[in-house]
PDB file of C-alpha atoms in Angstrom:
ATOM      1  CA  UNK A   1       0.000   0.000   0.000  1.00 91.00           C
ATOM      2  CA  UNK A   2       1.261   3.329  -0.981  1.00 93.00           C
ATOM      3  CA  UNK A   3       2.079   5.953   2.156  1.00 96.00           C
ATOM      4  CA  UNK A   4       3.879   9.191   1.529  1.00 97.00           C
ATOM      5  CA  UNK A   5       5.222  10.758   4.909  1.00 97.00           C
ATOM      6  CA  UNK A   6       6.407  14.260   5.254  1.00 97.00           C
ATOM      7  CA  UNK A   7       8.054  16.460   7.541  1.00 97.00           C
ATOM      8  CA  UNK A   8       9.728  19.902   7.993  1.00 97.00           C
ATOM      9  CA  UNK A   9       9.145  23.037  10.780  1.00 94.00           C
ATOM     10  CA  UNK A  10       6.071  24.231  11.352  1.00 93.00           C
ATOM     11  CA  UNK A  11       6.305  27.213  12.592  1.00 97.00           C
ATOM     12  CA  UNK A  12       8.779  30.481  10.614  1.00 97.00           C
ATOM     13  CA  UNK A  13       9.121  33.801  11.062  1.00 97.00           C
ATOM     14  CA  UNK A  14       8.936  36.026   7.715  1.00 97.00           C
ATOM     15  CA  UNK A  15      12.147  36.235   5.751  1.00 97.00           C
ATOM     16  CA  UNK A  16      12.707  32.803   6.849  1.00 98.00           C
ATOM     17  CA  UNK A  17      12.761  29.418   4.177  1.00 98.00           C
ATOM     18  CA  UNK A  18      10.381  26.698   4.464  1.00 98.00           C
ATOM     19  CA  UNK A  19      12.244  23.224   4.263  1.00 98.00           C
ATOM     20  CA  UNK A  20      10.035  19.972   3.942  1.00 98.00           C
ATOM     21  CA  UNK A  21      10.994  16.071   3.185  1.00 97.00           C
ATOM     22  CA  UNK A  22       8.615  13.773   1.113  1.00 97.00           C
ATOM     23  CA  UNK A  23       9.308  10.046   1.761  1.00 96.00           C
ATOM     24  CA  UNK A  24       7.586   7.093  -0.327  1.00 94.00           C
ATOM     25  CA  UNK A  25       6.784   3.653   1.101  1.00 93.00           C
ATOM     26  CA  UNK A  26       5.135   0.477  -0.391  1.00 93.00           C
ATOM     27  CA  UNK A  27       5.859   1.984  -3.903  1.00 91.00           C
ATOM     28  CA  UNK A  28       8.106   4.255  -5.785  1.00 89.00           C
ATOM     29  CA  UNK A  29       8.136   7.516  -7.756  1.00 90.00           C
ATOM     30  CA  UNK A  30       9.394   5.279 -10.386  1.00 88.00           C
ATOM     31  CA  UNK A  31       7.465   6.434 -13.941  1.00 90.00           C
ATOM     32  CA  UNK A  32       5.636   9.068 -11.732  1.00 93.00           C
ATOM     33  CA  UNK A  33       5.257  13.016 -11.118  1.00 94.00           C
ATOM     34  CA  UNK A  34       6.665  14.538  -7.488  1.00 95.00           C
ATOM     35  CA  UNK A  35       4.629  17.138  -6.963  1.00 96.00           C
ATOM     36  CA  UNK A  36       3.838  19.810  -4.071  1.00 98.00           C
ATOM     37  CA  UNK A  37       0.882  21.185  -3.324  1.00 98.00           C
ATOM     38  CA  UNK A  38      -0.569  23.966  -0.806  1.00 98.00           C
ATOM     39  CA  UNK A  39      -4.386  24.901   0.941  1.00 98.00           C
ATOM     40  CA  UNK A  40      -4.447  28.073   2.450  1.00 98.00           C
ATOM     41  CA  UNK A  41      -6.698  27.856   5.824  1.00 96.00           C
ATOM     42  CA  UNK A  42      -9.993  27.615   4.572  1.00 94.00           C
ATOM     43  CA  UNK A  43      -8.998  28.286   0.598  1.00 96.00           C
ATOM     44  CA  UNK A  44      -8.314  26.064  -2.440  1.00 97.00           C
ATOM     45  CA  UNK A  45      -5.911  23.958  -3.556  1.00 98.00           C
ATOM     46  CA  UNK A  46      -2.735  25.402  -5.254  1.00 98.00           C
ATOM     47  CA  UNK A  47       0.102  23.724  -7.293  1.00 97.00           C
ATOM     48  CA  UNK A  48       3.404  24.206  -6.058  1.00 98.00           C
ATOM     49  CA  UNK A  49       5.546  22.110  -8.926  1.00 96.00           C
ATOM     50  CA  UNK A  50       7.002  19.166  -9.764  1.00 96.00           C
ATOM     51  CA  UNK A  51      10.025  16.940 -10.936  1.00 94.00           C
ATOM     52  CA  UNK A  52       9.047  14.307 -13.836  1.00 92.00           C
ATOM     53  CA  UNK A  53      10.694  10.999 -14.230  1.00 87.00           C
ATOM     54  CA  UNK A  54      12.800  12.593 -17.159  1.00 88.00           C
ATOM     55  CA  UNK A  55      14.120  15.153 -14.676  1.00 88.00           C
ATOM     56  CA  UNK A  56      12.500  17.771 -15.893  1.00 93.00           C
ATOM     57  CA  UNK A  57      11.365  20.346 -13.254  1.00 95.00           C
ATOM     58  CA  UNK A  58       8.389  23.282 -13.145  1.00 96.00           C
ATOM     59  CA  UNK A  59       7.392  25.705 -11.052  1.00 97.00           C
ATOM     60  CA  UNK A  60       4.606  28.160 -10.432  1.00 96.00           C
ATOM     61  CA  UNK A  61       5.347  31.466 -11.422  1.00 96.00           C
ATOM     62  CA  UNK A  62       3.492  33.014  -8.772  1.00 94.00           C
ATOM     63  CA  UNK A  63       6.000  31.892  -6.263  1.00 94.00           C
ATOM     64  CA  UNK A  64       8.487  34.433  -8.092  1.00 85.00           C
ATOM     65  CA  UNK A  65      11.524  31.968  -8.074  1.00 91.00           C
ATOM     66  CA  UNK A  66      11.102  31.646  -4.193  1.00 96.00           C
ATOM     67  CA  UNK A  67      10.927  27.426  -4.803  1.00 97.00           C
ATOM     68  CA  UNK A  68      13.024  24.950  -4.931  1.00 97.00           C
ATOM     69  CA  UNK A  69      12.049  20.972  -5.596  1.00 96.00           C
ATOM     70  CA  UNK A  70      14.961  18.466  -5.353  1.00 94.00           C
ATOM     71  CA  UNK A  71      15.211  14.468  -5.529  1.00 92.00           C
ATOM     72  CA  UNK A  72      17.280  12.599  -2.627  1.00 86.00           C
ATOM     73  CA  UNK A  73      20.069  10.412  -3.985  1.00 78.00           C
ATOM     74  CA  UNK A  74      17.914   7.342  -3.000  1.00 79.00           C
ATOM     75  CA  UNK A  75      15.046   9.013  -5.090  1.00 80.00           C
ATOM     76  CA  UNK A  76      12.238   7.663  -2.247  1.00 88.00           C
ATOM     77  CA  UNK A  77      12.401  11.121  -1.214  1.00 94.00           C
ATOM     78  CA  UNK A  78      11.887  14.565  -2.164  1.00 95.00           C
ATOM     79  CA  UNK A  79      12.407  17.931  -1.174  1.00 96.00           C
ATOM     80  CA  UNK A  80      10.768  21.240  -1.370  1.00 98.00           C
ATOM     81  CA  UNK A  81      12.573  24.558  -0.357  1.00 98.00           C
ATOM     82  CA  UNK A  82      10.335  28.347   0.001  1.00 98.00           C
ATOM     83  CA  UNK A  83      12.689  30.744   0.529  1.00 98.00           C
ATOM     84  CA  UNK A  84      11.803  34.197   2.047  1.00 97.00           C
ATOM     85  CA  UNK A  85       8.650  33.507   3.504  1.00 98.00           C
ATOM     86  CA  UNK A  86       5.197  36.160   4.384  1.00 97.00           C
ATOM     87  CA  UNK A  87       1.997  35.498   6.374  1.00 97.00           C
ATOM     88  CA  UNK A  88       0.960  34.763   2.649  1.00 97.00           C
ATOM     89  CA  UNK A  89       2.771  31.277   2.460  1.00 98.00           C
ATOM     90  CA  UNK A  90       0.774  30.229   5.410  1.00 98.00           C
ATOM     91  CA  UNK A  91      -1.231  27.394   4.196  1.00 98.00           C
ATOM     92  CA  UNK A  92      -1.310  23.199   4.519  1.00 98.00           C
ATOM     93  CA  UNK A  93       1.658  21.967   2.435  1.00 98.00           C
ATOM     94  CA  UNK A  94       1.292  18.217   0.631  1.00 98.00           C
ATOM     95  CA  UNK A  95       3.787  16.308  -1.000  1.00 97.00           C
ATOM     96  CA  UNK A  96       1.841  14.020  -3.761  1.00 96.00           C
ATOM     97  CA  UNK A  97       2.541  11.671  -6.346  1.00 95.00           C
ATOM     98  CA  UNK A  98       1.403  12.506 -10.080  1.00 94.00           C
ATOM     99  CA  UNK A  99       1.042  10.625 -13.148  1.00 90.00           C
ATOM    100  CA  UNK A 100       0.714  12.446 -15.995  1.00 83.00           C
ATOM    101  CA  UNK A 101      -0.133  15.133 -13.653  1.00 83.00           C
ATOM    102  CA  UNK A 102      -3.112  13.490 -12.071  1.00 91.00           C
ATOM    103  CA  UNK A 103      -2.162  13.184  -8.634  1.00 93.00           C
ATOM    104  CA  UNK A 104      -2.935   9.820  -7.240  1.00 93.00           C
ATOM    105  CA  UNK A 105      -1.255   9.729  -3.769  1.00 95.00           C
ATOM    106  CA  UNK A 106      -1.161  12.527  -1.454  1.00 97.00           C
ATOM    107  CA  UNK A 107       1.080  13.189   2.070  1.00 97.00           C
ATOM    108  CA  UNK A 108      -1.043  14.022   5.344  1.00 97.00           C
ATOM    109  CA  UNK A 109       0.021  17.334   5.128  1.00 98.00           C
ATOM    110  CA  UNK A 110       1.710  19.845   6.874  1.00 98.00           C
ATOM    111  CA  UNK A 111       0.470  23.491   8.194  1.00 98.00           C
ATOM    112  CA  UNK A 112       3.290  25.337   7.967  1.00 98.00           C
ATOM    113  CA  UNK A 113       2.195  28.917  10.070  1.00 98.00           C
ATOM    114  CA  UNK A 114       4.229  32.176   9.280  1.00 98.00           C
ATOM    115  CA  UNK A 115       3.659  34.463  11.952  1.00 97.00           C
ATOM    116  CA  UNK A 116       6.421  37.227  13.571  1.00 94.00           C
TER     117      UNK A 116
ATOM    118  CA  UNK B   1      -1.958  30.687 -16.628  1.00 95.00           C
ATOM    119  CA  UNK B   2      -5.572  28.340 -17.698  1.00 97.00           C
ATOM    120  CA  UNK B   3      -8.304  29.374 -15.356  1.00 98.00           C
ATOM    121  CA  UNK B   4     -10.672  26.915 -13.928  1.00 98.00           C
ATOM    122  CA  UNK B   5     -13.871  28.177 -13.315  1.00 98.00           C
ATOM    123  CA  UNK B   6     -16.361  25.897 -11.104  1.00 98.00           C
ATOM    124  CA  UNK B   7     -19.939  26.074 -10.580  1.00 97.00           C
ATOM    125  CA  UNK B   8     -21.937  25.983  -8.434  1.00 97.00           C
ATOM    126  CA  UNK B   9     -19.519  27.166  -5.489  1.00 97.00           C
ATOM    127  CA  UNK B  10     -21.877  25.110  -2.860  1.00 97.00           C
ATOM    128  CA  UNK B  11     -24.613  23.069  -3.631  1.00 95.00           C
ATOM    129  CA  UNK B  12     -27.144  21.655  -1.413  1.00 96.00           C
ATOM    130  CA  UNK B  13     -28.434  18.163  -1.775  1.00 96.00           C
ATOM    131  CA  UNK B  14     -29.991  15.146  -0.401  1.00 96.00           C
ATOM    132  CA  UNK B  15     -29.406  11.330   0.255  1.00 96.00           C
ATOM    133  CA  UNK B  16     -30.321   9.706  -2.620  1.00 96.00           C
ATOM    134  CA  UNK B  17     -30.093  12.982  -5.428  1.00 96.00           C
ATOM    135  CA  UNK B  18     -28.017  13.104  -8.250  1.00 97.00           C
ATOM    136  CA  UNK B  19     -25.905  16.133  -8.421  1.00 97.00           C
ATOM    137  CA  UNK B  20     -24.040  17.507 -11.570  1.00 98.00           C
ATOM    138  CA  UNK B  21     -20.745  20.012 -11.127  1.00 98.00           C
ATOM    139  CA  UNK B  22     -19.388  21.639 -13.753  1.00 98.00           C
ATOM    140  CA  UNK B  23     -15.452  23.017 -14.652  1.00 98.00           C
ATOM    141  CA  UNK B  24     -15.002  25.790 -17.711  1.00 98.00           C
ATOM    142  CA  UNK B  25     -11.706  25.723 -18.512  1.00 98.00           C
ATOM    143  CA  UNK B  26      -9.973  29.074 -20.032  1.00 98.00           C
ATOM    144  CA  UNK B  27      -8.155  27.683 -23.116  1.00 98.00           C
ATOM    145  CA  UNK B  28      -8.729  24.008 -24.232  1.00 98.00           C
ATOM    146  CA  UNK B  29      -7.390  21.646 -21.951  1.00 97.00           C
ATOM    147  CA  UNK B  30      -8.245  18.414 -24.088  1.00 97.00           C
ATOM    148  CA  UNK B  31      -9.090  15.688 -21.869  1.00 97.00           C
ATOM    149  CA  UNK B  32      -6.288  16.585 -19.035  1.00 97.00           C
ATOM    150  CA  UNK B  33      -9.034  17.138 -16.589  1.00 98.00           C
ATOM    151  CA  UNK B  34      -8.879  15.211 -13.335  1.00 98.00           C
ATOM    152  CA  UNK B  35     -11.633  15.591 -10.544  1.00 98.00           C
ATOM    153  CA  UNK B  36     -10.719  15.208  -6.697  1.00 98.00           C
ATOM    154  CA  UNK B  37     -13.171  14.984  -3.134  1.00 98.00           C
ATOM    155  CA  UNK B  38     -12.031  16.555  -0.115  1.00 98.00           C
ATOM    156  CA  UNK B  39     -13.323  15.835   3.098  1.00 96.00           C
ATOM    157  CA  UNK B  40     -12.497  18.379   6.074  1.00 94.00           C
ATOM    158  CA  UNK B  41      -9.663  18.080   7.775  1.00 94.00           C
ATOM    159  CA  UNK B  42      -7.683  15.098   5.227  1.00 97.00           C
ATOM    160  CA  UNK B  43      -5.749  15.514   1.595  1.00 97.00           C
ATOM    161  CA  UNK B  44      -7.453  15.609  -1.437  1.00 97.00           C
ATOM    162  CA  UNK B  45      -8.612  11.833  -3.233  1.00 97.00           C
ATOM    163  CA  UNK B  46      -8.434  11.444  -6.562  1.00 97.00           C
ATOM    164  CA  UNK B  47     -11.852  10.383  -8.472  1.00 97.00           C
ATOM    165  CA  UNK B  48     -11.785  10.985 -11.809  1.00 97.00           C
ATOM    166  CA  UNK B  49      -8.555  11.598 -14.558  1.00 97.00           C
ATOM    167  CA  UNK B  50      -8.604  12.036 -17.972  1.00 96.00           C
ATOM    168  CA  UNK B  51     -11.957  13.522 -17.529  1.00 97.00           C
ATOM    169  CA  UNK B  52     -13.674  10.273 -17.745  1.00 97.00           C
ATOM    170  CA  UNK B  53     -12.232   7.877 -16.497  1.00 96.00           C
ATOM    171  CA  UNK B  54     -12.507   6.298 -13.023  1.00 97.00           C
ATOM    172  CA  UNK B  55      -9.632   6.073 -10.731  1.00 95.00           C
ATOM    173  CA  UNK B  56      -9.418   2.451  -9.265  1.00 94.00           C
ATOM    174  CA  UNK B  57     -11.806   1.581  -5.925  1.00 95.00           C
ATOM    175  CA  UNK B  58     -13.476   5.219  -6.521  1.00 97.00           C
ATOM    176  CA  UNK B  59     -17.231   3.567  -6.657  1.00 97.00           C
ATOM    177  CA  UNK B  60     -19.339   3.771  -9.890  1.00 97.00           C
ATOM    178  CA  UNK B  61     -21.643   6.150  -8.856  1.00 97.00           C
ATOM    179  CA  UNK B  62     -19.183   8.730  -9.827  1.00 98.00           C
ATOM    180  CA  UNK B  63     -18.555  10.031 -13.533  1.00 98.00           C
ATOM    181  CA  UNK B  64     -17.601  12.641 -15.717  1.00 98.00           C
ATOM    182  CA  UNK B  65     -17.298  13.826 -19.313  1.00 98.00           C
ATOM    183  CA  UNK B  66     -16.625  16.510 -21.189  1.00 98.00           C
ATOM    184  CA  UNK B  67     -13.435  17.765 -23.449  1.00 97.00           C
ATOM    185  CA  UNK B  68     -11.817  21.098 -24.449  1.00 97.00           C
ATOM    186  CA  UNK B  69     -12.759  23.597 -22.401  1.00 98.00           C
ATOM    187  CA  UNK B  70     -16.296  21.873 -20.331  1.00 98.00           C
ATOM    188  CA  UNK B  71     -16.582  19.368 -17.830  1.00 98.00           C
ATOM    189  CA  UNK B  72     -19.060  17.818 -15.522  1.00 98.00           C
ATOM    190  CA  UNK B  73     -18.679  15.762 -12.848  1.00 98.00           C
ATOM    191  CA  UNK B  74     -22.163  13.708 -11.833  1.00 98.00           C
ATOM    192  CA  UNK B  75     -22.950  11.839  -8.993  1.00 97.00           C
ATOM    193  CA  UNK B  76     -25.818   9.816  -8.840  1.00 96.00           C
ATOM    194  CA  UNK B  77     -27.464   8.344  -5.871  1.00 94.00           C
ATOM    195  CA  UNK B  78     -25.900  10.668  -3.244  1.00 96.00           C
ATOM    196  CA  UNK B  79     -24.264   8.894   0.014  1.00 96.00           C
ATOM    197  CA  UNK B  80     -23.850  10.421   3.355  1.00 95.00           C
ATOM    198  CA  UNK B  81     -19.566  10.221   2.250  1.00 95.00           C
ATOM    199  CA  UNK B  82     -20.269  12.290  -0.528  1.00 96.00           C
ATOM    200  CA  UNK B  83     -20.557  15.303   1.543  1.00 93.00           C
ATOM    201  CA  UNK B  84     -17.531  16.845   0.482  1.00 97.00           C
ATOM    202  CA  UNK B  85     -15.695  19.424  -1.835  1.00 98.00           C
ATOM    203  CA  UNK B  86     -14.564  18.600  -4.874  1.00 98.00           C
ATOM    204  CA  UNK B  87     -11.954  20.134  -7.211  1.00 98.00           C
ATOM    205  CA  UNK B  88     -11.393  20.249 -11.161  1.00 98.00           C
ATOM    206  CA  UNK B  89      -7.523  20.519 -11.987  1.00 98.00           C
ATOM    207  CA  UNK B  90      -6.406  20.486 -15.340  1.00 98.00           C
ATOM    208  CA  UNK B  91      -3.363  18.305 -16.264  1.00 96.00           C
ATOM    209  CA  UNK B  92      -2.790  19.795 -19.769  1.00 96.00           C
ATOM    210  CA  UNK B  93       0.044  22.561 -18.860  1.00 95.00           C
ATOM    211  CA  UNK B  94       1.722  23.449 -15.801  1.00 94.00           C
ATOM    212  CA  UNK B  95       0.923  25.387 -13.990  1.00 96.00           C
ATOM    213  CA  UNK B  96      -1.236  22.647 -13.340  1.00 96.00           C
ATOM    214  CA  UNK B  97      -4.348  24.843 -12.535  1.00 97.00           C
ATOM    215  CA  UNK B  98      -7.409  23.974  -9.870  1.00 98.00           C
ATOM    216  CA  UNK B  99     -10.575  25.211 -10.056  1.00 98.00           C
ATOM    217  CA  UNK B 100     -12.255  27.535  -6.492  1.00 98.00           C
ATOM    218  CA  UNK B 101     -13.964  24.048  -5.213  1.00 98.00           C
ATOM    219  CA  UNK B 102     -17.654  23.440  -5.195  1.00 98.00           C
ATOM    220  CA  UNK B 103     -18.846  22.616  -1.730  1.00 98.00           C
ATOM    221  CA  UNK B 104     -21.530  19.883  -1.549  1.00 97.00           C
ATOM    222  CA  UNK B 105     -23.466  20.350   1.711  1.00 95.00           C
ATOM    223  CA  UNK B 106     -26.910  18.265   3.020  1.00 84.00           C
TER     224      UNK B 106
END
């Protein structure tokens, strides 16, 4: 059965970067999309980015370069990295596997709060 | 960036109804429309991808169809589980674009 765990701090001040850890177990990311994904309290769903199988890697544009999604060496895990964070980035963070960009496995999730 | 536009934004139904939601889609998205339930508190499941097709265990009662720019997601015989929200998301470009969620209330 397919789990995906994540991790990473919860809580940041602004200015500071948001660092979370997607892990895979009773699969693989083999063939497949890793994608993030965030949910503002109470708002809709909005896609982070994602590395394909081939490598290739895309980001929203509304996160102004601020992003950062990298594969661990053993590829079961993934990493996203939100660099200079506001009140705005506040939101439930999921890690999520796609294929063909239909994403058929999603983390728990993490609230990640920015607050001074 | 492809805009997708959902209606209605809540919806109230009954045990036993059959409820249509619909996704417009700002450019053509072909059939890279995928459909998702969200229950408070818990990630997003995925129901439907390629616009029609079902994703595995999601129960028959649930379909959808539609290509280029409409969609529609129906769901017949309503059960108390499928009190939820559900999301369009388009799959044909990144960024890969979700529609405002239509909340489905009793």
């Amino acid at each position: 059965q397919v789990q995906l765990q994540q991790w990473g701090a919860g809580l940041l001040k602004p200015s500071e970067t948001l660092s979370l850890t997607c892990a895979i177990s009773g699969g693989s990311f083999s063939g497949y999309f890793r994608t993030w994904i965030r949910q503002p309290p109470g708002g809709g769903l909005e896609w982070i980015g994602e590395i394909k199988h081939t490598g290739d890697i895309s980001y929203n544009p509304s996160l102004k370069s601020r992003a950062t999604i990298s594969v661990d060496s053993s590829e079961d895990k993934f990493s996203l990295k939100l660099t200079s964070v506001t009140v705005a980035d506040t939101a439930v963070y999921y890690c999520a596997r796609a294929v063909g960009g239909a994403t058929d496995y999603w983390g728990p999730g993490t609230l990640v709060t920015v607050s001074s | 960036d492809i805009e997708m536009t959902q209606s209605p934004s809540s919806l109230s139904a009954s045990v036993g109804d059959r409820v249509t939601i619909t996704c417009r889609a700002s450019q053509t998205v072909g059939s890279h429309l995928n459909w998702y339930m969200q229950q408070p508190g818990k990630p997003p499941k995925l129901l439907m991808y390629s616009a029609s097709s079902l994703q595995t265990g999601v129960p028959s009662r649930f379909s959808g169809t539609g290509s280029g720019t409409d969609f529609t997601l129906t769901i017949d015989s309503l059960q108390p589980e499928d009190f939820a929200t559900y999301y369009c998301q388009q799959s044909y470009t990144t960024p890969r674009t979700f529609g405002q969620g239509t909340k489905l209330e009793i």
